[in-house]
PDB file of C-alpha atoms in Angstrom:
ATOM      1  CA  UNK M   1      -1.068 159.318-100.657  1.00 64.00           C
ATOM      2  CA  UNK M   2      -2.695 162.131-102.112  1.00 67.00           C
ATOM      3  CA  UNK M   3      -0.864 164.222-105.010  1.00 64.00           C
ATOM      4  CA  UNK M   4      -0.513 167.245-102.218  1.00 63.00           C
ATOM      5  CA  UNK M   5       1.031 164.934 -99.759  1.00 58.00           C
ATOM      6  CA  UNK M   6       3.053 163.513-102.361  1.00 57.00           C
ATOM      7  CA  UNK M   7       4.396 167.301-103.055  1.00 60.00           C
ATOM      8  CA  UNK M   8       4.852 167.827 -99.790  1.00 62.00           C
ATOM      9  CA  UNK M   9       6.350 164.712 -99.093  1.00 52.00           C
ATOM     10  CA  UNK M  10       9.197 165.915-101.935  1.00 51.00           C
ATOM     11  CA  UNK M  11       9.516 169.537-100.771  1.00 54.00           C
ATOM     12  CA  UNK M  12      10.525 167.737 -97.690  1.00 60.00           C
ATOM     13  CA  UNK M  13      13.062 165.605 -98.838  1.00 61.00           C
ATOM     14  CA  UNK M  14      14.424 168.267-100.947  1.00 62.00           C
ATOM     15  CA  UNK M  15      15.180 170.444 -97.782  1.00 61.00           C
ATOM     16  CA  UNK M  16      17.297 167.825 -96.511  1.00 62.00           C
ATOM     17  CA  UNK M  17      18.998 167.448 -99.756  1.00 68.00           C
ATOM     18  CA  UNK M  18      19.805 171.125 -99.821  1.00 69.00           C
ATOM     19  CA  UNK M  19      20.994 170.735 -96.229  1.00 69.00           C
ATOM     20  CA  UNK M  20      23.705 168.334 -96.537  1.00 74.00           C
ATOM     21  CA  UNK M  21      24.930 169.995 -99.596  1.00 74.00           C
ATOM     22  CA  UNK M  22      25.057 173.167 -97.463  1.00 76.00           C
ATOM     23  CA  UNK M  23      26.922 171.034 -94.958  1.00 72.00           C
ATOM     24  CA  UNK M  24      29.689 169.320 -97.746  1.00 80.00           C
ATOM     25  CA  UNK M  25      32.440 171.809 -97.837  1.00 79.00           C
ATOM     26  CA  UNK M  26      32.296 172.399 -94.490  1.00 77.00           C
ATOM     27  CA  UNK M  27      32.546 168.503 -93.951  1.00 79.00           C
ATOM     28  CA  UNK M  28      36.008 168.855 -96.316  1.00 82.00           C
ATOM     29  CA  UNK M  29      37.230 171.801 -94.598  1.00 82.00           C
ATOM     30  CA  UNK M  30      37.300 170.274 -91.330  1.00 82.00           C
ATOM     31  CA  UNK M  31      37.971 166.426 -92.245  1.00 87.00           C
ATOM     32  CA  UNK M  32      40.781 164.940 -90.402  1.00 90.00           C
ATOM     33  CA  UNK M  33      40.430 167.957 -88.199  1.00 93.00           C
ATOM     34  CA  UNK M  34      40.701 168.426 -83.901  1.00 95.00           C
ATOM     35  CA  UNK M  35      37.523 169.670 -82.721  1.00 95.00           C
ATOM     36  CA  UNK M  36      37.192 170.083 -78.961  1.00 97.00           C
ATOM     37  CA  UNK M  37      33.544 170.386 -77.420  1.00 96.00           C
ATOM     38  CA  UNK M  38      33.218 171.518 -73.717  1.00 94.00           C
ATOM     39  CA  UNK M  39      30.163 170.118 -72.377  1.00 92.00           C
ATOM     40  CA  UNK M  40      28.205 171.286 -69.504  1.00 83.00           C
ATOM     41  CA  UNK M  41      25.119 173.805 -68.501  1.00 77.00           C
ATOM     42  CA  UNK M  42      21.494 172.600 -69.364  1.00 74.00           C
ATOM     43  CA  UNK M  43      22.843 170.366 -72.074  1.00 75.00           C
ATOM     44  CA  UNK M  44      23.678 167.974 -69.447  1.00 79.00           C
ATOM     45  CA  UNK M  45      20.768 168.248 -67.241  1.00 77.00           C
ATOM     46  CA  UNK M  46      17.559 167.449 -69.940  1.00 80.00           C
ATOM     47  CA  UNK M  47      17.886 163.779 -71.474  1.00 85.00           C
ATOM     48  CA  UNK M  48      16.477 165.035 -75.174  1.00 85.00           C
ATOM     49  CA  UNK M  49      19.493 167.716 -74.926  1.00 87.00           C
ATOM     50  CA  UNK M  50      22.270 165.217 -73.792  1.00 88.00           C
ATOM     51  CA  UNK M  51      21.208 163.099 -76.258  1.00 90.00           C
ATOM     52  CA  UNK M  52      21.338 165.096 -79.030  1.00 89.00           C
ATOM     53  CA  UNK M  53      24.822 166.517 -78.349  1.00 92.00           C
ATOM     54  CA  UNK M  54      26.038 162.925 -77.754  1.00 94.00           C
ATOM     55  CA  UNK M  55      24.499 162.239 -81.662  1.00 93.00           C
ATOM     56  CA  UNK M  56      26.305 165.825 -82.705  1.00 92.00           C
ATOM     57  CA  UNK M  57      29.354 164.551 -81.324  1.00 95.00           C
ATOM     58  CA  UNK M  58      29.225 160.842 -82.968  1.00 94.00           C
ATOM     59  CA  UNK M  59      28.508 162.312 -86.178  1.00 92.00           C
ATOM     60  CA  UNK M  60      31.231 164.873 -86.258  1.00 93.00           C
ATOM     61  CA  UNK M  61      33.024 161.318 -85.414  1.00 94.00           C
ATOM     62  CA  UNK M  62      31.608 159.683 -88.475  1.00 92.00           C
ATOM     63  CA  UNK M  63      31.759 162.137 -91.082  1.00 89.00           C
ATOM     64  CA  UNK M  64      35.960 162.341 -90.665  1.00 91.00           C
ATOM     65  CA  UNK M  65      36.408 164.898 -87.816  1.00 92.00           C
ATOM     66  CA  UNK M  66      38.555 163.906 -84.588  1.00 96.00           C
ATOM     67  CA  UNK M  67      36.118 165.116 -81.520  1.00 96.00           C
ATOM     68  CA  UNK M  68      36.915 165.517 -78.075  1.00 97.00           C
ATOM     69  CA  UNK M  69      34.753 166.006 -75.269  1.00 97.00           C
ATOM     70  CA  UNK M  70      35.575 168.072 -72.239  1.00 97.00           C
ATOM     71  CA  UNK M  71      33.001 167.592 -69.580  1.00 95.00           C
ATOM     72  CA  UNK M  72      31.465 169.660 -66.230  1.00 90.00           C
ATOM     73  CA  UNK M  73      29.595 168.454 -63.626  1.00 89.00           C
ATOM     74  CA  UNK M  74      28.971 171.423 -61.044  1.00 85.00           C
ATOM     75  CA  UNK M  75      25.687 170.551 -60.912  1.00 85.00           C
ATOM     76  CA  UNK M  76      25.874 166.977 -60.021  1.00 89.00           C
ATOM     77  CA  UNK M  77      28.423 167.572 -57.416  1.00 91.00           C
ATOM     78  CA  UNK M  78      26.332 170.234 -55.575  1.00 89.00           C
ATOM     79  CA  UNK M  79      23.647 167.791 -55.525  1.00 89.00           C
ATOM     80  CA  UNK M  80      25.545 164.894 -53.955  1.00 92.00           C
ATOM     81  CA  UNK M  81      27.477 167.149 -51.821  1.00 92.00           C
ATOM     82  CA  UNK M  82      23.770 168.187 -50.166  1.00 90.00           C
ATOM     83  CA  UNK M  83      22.840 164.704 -50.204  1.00 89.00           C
ATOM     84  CA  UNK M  84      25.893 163.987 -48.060  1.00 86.00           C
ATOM     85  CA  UNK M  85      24.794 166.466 -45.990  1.00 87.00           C
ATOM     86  CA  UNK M  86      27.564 168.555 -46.479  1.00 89.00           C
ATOM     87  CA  UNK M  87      27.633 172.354 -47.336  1.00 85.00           C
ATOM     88  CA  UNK M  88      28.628 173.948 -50.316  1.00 84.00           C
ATOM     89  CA  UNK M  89      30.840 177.508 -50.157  1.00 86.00           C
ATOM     90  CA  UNK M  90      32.056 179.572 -52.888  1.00 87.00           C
ATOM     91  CA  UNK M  91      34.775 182.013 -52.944  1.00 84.00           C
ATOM     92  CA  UNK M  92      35.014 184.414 -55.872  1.00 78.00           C
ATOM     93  CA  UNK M  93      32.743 182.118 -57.635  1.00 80.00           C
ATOM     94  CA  UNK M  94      35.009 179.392 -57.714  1.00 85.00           C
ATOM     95  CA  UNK M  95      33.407 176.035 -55.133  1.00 89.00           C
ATOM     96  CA  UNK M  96      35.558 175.636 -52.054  1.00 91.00           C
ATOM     97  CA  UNK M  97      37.094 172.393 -52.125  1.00 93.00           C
ATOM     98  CA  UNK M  98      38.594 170.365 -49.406  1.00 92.00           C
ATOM     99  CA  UNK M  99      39.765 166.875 -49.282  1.00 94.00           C
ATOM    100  CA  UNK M 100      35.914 165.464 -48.594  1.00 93.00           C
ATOM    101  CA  UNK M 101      34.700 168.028 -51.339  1.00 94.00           C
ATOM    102  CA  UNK M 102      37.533 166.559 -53.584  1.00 95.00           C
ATOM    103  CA  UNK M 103      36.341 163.011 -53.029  1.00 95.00           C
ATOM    104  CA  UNK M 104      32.638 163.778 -53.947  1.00 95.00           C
ATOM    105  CA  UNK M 105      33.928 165.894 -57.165  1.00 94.00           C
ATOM    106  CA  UNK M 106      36.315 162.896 -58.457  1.00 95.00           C
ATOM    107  CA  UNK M 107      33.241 159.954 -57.821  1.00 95.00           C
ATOM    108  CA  UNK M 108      30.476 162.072 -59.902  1.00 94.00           C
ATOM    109  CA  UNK M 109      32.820 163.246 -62.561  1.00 95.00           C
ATOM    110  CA  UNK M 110      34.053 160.012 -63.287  1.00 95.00           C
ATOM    111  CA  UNK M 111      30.182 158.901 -62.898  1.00 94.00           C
ATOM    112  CA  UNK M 112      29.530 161.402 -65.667  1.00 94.00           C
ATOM    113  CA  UNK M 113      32.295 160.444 -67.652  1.00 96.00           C
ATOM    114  CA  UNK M 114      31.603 157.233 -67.770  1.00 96.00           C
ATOM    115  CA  UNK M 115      27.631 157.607 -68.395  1.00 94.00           C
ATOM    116  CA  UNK M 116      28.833 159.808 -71.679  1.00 96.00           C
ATOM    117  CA  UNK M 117      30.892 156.961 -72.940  1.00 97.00           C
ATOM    118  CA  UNK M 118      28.211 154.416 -72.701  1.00 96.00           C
ATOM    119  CA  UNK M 119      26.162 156.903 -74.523  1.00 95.00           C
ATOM    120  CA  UNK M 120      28.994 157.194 -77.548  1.00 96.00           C
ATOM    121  CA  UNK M 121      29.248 153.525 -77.955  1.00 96.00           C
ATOM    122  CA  UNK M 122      25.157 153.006 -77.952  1.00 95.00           C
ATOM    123  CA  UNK M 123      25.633 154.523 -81.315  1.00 94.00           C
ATOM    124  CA  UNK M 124      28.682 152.709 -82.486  1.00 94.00           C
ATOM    125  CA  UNK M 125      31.349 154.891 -82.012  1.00 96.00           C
ATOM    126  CA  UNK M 126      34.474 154.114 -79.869  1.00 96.00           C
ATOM    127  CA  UNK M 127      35.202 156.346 -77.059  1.00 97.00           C
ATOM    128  CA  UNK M 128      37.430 156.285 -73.969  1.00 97.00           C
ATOM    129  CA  UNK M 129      36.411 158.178 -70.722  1.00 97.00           C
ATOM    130  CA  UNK M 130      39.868 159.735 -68.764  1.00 97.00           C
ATOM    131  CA  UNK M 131      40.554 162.284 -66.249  1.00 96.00           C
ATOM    132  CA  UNK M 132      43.350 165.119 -66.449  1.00 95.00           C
ATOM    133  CA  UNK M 133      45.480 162.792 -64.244  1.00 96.00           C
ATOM    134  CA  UNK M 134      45.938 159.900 -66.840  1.00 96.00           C
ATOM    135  CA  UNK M 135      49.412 160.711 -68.824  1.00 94.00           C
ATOM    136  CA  UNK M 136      50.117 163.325 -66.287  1.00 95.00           C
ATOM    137  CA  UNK M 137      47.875 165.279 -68.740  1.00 96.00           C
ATOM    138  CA  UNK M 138      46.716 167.895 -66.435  1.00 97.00           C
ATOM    139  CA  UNK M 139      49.211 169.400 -64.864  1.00 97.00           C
ATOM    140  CA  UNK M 140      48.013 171.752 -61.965  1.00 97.00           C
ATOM    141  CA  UNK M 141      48.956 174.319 -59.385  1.00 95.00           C
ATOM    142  CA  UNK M 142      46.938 175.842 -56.545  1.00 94.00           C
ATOM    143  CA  UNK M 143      44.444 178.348 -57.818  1.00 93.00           C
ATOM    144  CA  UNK M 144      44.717 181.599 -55.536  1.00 91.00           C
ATOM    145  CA  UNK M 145      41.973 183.833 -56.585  1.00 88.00           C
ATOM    146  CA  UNK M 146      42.686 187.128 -54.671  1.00 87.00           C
ATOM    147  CA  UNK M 147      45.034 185.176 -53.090  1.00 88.00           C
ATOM    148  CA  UNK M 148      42.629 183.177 -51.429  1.00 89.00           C
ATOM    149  CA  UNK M 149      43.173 179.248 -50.625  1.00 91.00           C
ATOM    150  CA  UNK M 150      40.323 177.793 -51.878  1.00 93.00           C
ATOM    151  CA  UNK M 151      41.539 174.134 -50.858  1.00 93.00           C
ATOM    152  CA  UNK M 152      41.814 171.446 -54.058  1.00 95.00           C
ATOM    153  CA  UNK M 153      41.061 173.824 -57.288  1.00 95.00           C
ATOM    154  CA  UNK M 154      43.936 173.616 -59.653  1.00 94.00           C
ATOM    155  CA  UNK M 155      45.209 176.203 -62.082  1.00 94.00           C
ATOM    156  CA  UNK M 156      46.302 174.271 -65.741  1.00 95.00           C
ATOM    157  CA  UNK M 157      50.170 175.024 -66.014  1.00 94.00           C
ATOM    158  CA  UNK M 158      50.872 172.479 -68.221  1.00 94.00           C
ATOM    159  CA  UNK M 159      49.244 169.887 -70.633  1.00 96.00           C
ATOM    160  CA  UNK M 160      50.849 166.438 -72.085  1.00 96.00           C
ATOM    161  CA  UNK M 161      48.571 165.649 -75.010  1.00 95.00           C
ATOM    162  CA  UNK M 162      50.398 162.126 -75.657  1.00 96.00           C
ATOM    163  CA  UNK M 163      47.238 160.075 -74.360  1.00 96.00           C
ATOM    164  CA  UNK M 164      44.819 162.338 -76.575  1.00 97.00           C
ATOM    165  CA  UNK M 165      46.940 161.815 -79.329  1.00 96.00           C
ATOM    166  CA  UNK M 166      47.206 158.278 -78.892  1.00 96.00           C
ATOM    167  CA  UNK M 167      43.437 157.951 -78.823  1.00 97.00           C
ATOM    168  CA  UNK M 168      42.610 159.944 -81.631  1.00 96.00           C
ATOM    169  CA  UNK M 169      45.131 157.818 -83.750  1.00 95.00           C
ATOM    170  CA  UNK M 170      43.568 154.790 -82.625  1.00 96.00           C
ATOM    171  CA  UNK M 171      39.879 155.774 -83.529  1.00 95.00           C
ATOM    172  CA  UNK M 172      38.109 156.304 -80.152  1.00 97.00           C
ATOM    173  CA  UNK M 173      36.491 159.401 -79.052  1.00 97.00           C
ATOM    174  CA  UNK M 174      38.384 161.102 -75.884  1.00 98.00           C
ATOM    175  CA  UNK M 175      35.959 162.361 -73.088  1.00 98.00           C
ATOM    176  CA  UNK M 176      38.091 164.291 -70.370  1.00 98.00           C
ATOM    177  CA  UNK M 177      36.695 164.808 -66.960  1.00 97.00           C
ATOM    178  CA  UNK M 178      38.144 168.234 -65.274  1.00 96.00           C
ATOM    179  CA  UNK M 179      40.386 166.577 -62.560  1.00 97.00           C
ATOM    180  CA  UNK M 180      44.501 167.334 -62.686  1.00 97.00           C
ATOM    181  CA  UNK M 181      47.075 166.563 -60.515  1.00 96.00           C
ATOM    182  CA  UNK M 182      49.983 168.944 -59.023  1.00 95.00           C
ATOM    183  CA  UNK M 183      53.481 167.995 -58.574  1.00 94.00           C
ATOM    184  CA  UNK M 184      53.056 166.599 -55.309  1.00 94.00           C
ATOM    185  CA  UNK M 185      50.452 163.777 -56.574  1.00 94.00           C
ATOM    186  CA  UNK M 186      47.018 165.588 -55.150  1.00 95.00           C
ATOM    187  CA  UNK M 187      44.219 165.549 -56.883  1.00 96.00           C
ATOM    188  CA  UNK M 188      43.078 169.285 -57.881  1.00 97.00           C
ATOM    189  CA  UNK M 189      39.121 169.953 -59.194  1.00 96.00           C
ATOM    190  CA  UNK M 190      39.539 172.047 -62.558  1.00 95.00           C
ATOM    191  CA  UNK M 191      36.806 174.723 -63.992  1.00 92.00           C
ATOM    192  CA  UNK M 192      35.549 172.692 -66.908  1.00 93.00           C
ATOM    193  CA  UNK M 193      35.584 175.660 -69.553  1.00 92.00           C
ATOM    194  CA  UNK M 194      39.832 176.574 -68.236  1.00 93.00           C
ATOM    195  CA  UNK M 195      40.473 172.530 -69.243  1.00 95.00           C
ATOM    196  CA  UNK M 196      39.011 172.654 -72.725  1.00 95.00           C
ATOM    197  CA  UNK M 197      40.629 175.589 -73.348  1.00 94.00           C
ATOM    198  CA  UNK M 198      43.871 174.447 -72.296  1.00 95.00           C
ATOM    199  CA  UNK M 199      43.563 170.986 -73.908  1.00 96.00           C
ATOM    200  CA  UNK M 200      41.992 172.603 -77.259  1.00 95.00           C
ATOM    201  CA  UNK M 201      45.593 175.000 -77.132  1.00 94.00           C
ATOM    202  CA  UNK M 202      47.531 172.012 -76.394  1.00 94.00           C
ATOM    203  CA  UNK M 203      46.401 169.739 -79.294  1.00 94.00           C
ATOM    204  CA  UNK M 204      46.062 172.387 -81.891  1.00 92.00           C
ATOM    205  CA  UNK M 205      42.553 171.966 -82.447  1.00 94.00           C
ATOM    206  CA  UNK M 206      40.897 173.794 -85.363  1.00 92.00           C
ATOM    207  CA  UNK M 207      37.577 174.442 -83.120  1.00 92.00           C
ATOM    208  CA  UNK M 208      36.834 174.643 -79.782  1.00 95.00           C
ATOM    209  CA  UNK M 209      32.750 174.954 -78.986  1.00 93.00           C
ATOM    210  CA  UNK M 210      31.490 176.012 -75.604  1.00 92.00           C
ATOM    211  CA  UNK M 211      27.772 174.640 -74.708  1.00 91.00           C
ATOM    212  CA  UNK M 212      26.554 177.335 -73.081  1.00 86.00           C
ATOM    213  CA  UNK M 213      23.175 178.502 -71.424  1.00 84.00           C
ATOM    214  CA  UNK M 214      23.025 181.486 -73.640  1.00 83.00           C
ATOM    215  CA  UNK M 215      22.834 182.107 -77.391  1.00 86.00           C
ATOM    216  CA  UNK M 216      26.376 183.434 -77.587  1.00 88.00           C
ATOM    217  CA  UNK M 217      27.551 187.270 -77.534  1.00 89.00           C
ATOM    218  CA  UNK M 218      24.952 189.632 -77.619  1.00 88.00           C
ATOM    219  CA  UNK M 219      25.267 193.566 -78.237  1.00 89.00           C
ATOM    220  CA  UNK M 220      22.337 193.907 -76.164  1.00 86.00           C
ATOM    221  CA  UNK M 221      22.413 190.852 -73.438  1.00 79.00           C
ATOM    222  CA  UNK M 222      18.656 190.999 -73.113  1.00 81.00           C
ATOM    223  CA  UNK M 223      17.774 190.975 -76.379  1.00 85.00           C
ATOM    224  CA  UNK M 224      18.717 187.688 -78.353  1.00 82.00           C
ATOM    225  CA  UNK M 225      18.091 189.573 -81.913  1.00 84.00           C
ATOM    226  CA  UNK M 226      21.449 191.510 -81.338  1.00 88.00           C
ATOM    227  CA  UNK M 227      23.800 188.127 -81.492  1.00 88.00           C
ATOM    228  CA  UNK M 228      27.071 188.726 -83.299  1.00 89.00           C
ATOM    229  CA  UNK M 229      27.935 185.785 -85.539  1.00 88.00           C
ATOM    230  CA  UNK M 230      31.140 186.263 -85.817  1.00 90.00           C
ATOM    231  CA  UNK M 231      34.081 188.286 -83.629  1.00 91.00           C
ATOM    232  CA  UNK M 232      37.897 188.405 -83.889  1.00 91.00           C
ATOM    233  CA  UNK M 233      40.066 189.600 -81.131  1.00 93.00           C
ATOM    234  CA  UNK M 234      40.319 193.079 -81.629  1.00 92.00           C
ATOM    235  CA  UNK M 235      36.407 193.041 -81.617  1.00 92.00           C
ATOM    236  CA  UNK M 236      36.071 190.754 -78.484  1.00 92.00           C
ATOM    237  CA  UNK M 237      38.537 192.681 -76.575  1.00 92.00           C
ATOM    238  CA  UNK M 238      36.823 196.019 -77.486  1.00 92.00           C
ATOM    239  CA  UNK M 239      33.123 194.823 -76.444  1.00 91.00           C
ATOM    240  CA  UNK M 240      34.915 193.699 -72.985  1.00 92.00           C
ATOM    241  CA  UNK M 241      37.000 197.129 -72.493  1.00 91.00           C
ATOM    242  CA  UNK M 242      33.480 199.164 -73.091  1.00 90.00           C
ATOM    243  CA  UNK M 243      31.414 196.343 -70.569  1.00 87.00           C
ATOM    244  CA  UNK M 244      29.198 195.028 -73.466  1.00 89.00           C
ATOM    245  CA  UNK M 245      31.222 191.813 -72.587  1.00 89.00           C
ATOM    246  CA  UNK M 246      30.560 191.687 -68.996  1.00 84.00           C
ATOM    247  CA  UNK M 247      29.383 189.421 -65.793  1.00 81.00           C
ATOM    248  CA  UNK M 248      29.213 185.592 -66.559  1.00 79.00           C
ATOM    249  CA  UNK M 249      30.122 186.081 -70.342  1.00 85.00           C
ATOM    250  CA  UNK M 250      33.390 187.962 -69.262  1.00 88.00           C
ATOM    251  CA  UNK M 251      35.205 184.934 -68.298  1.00 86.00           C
ATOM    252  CA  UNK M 252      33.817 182.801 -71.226  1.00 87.00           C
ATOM    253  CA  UNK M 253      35.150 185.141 -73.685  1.00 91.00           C
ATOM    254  CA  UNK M 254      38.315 185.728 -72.162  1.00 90.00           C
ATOM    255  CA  UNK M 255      39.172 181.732 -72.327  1.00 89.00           C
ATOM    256  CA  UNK M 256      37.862 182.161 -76.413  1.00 91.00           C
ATOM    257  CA  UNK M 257      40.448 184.491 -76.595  1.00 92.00           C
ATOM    258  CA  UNK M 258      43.173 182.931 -74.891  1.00 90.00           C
ATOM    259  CA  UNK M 259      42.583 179.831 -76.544  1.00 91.00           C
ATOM    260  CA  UNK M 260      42.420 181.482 -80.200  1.00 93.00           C
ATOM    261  CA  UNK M 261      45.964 183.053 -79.342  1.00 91.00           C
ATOM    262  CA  UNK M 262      47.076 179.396 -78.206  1.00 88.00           C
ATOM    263  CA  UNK M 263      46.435 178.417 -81.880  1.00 89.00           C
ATOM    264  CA  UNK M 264      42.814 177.120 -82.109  1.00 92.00           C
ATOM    265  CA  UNK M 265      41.953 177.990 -85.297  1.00 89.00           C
ATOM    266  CA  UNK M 266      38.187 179.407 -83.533  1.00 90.00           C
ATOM    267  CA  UNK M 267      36.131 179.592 -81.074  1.00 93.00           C
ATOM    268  CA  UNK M 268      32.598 178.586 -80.763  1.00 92.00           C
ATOM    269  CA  UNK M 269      29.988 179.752 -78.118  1.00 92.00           C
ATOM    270  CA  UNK M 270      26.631 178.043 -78.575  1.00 90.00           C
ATOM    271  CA  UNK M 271      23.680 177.517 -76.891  1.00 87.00           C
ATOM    272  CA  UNK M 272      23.749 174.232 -75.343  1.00 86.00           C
ATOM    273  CA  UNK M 273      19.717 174.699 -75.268  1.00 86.00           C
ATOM    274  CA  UNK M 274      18.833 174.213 -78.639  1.00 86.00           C
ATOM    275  CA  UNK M 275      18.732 170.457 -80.407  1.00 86.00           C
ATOM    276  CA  UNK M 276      21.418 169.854 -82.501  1.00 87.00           C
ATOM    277  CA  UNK M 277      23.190 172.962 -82.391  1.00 86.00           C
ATOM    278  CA  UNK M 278      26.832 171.729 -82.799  1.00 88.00           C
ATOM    279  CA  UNK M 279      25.537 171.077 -86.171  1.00 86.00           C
ATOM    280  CA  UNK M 280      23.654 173.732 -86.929  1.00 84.00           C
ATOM    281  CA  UNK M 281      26.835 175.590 -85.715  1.00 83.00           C
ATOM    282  CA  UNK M 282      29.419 173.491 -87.755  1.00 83.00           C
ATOM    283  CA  UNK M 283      27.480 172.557 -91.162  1.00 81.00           C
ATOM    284  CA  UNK M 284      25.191 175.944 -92.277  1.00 75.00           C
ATOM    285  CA  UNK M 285      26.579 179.012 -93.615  1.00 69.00           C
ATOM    286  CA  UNK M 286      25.311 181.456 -90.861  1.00 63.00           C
ATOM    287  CA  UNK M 287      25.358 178.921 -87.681  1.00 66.00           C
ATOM    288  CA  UNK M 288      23.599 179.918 -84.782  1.00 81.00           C
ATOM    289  CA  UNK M 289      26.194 181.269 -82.038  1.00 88.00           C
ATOM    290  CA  UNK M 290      29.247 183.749 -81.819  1.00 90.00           C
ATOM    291  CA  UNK M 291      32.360 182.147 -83.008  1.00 90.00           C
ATOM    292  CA  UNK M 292      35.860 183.874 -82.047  1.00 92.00           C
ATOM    293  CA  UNK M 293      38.564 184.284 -84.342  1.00 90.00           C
ATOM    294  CA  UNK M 294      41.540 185.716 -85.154  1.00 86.00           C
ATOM    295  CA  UNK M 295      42.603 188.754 -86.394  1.00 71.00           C
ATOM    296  CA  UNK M 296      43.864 187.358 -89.626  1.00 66.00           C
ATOM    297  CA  UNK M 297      41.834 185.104 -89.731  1.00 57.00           C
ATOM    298  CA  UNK M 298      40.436 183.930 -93.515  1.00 53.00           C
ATOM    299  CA  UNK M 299      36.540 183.287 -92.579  1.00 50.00           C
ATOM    300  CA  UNK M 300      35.225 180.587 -94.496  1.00 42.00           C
ATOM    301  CA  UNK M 301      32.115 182.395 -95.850  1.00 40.00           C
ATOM    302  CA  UNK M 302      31.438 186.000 -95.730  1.00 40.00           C
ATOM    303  CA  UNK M 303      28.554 185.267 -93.533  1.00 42.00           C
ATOM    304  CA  UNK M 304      30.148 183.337 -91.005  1.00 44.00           C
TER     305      UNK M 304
END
């Protein structure tokens, strides 16, 4: 090795020293800690992606958080659903679902639920794979958008956290897939990003990151350079009341909000593109999405 490679060789290794000093306080700020990641979008369609927010996940496991995984599948489930040869309908953007619909939904989620545990435990971590109707911990009604009866989709009205709680005592990794269960004992398909919400508020967690297919909250949607870091709720709900905050981020930011006045200490939108960005998020002073706070909120850094 030549004495250039050699320097460059230590410049290297230097960098990654810096980094995981960077990362330490934030490692001791959050040990011990609930973190809640929802997981869906591109993440879960690209094999380099899923597998780096698998590693994310295992090493937020390893380095003393307590992660939970919240998973879609929308995707999936159209694609079976046309290979069925059935048709897919959507009323105000939510997927129609009758009891064949329901069927197909419950066999892929619990066929991507189970693939994500398999991936966990490849790297040595425990994990457990469970749906919203294990516990009772889903509790559902009929969602009525408009007051239309969209068949099986179930509004959260309640959320028993005792099997959570008794896995994260006992070391394993949850990973919930979005299926509840009303009073009657039918099974209800939940919107993926409405369950980690509700199951972040339920448990307390400290964070709750959305993978998204954007890079967060942008002043200017069409212009990535104009991401805002950081928001509380005064902020977020001023952006949405002048339509800054509008279309498919509208809904994302509104369950940020509802979930950071449920208790979760914040918020994370991130794009669920980018390698590695849980840590990237979690670990460097300015992260790389929008996280959502509250309004008295005590930010750990002034630049995030």
């Amino acid at each position: 090795m030549s004495s250039e490679e050699k320097e460059n060789f230590m410049d290297q290794i230097t960098v990654k020293a810096e980094t995981l000093i960077e990362a330490l306080p934030y490692i001791r700020d959050f040990n011990n800690k609930r973190v809640v990641v929802k997981y869906g979008g591109s993440a879960m369609l690209d094999k380099s992606l899923e597998e780096s927010v698998i590693k994310d996940v295992a090493l937020l496991k390893l380095v003393g958080m307590k992660p939970i995984i919240v998973h879609g599948g929308g995707k999936e489930i159209s694609k079976w659903i046309d290979k069925v040869g059935m048709e897919t309908h959507f009323e105000e953007g939510f997927r129609v679902t009758d009891k064949n619909t329901m069927e197909i939904a419950e066999m892929v989620l619990n066929r991507v639920n189970k693939n994500l545990v398999q991936m966990v435990e490849h790297l040595g971590v425990k994990a457990i794979g469970i749906c919203g109707k294990d516990g009772g911990m889903l509790q559902v009604e009929k969602k009525m958008p408009n007051g239309k009866d969209i068949g099986y989709v179930g509004d959260i009205k309640s959320v028993n956290t005792e099997v959570i709680d008794t896995l994260l005592e006992n070391d394993f990794i949850p990973i919930i897939a979005p299926i509840g269960m009303d009073d009657k004992g039918d099974t209800y398909n939940i919107n993926a990003d409405d369950a980690a919400c509700a199951i972040a508020g339920g448990i307390r967690a400290e964070k709750l990151a959305f993978l998204t297919d954007v890079e967060g909250v942008c002043m200017n949607p069409k212009d990535p350079s104009t991401l805002v870091s950081v928001l509380n709720l005064i902020e977020a709900n001023k952006l949405i009341e002048s339509g800054v905050i509008s279309g498919g981020m509208l809904p994302k930011v509104n369950n940020c909000i509802h979930a950071v006045n449920s208790g979760v200490g914040r918020v994370h939108i991130l794009d669920g593109r980018r390698e590695h960005c849980l840590l990237l998020e979690f670990f460097t002073k300015r992260g790389i999405g929008t996280a959502i706070i509250g309004d008295d909120s005590e930010l750990y850094s002034n630049e995030k």
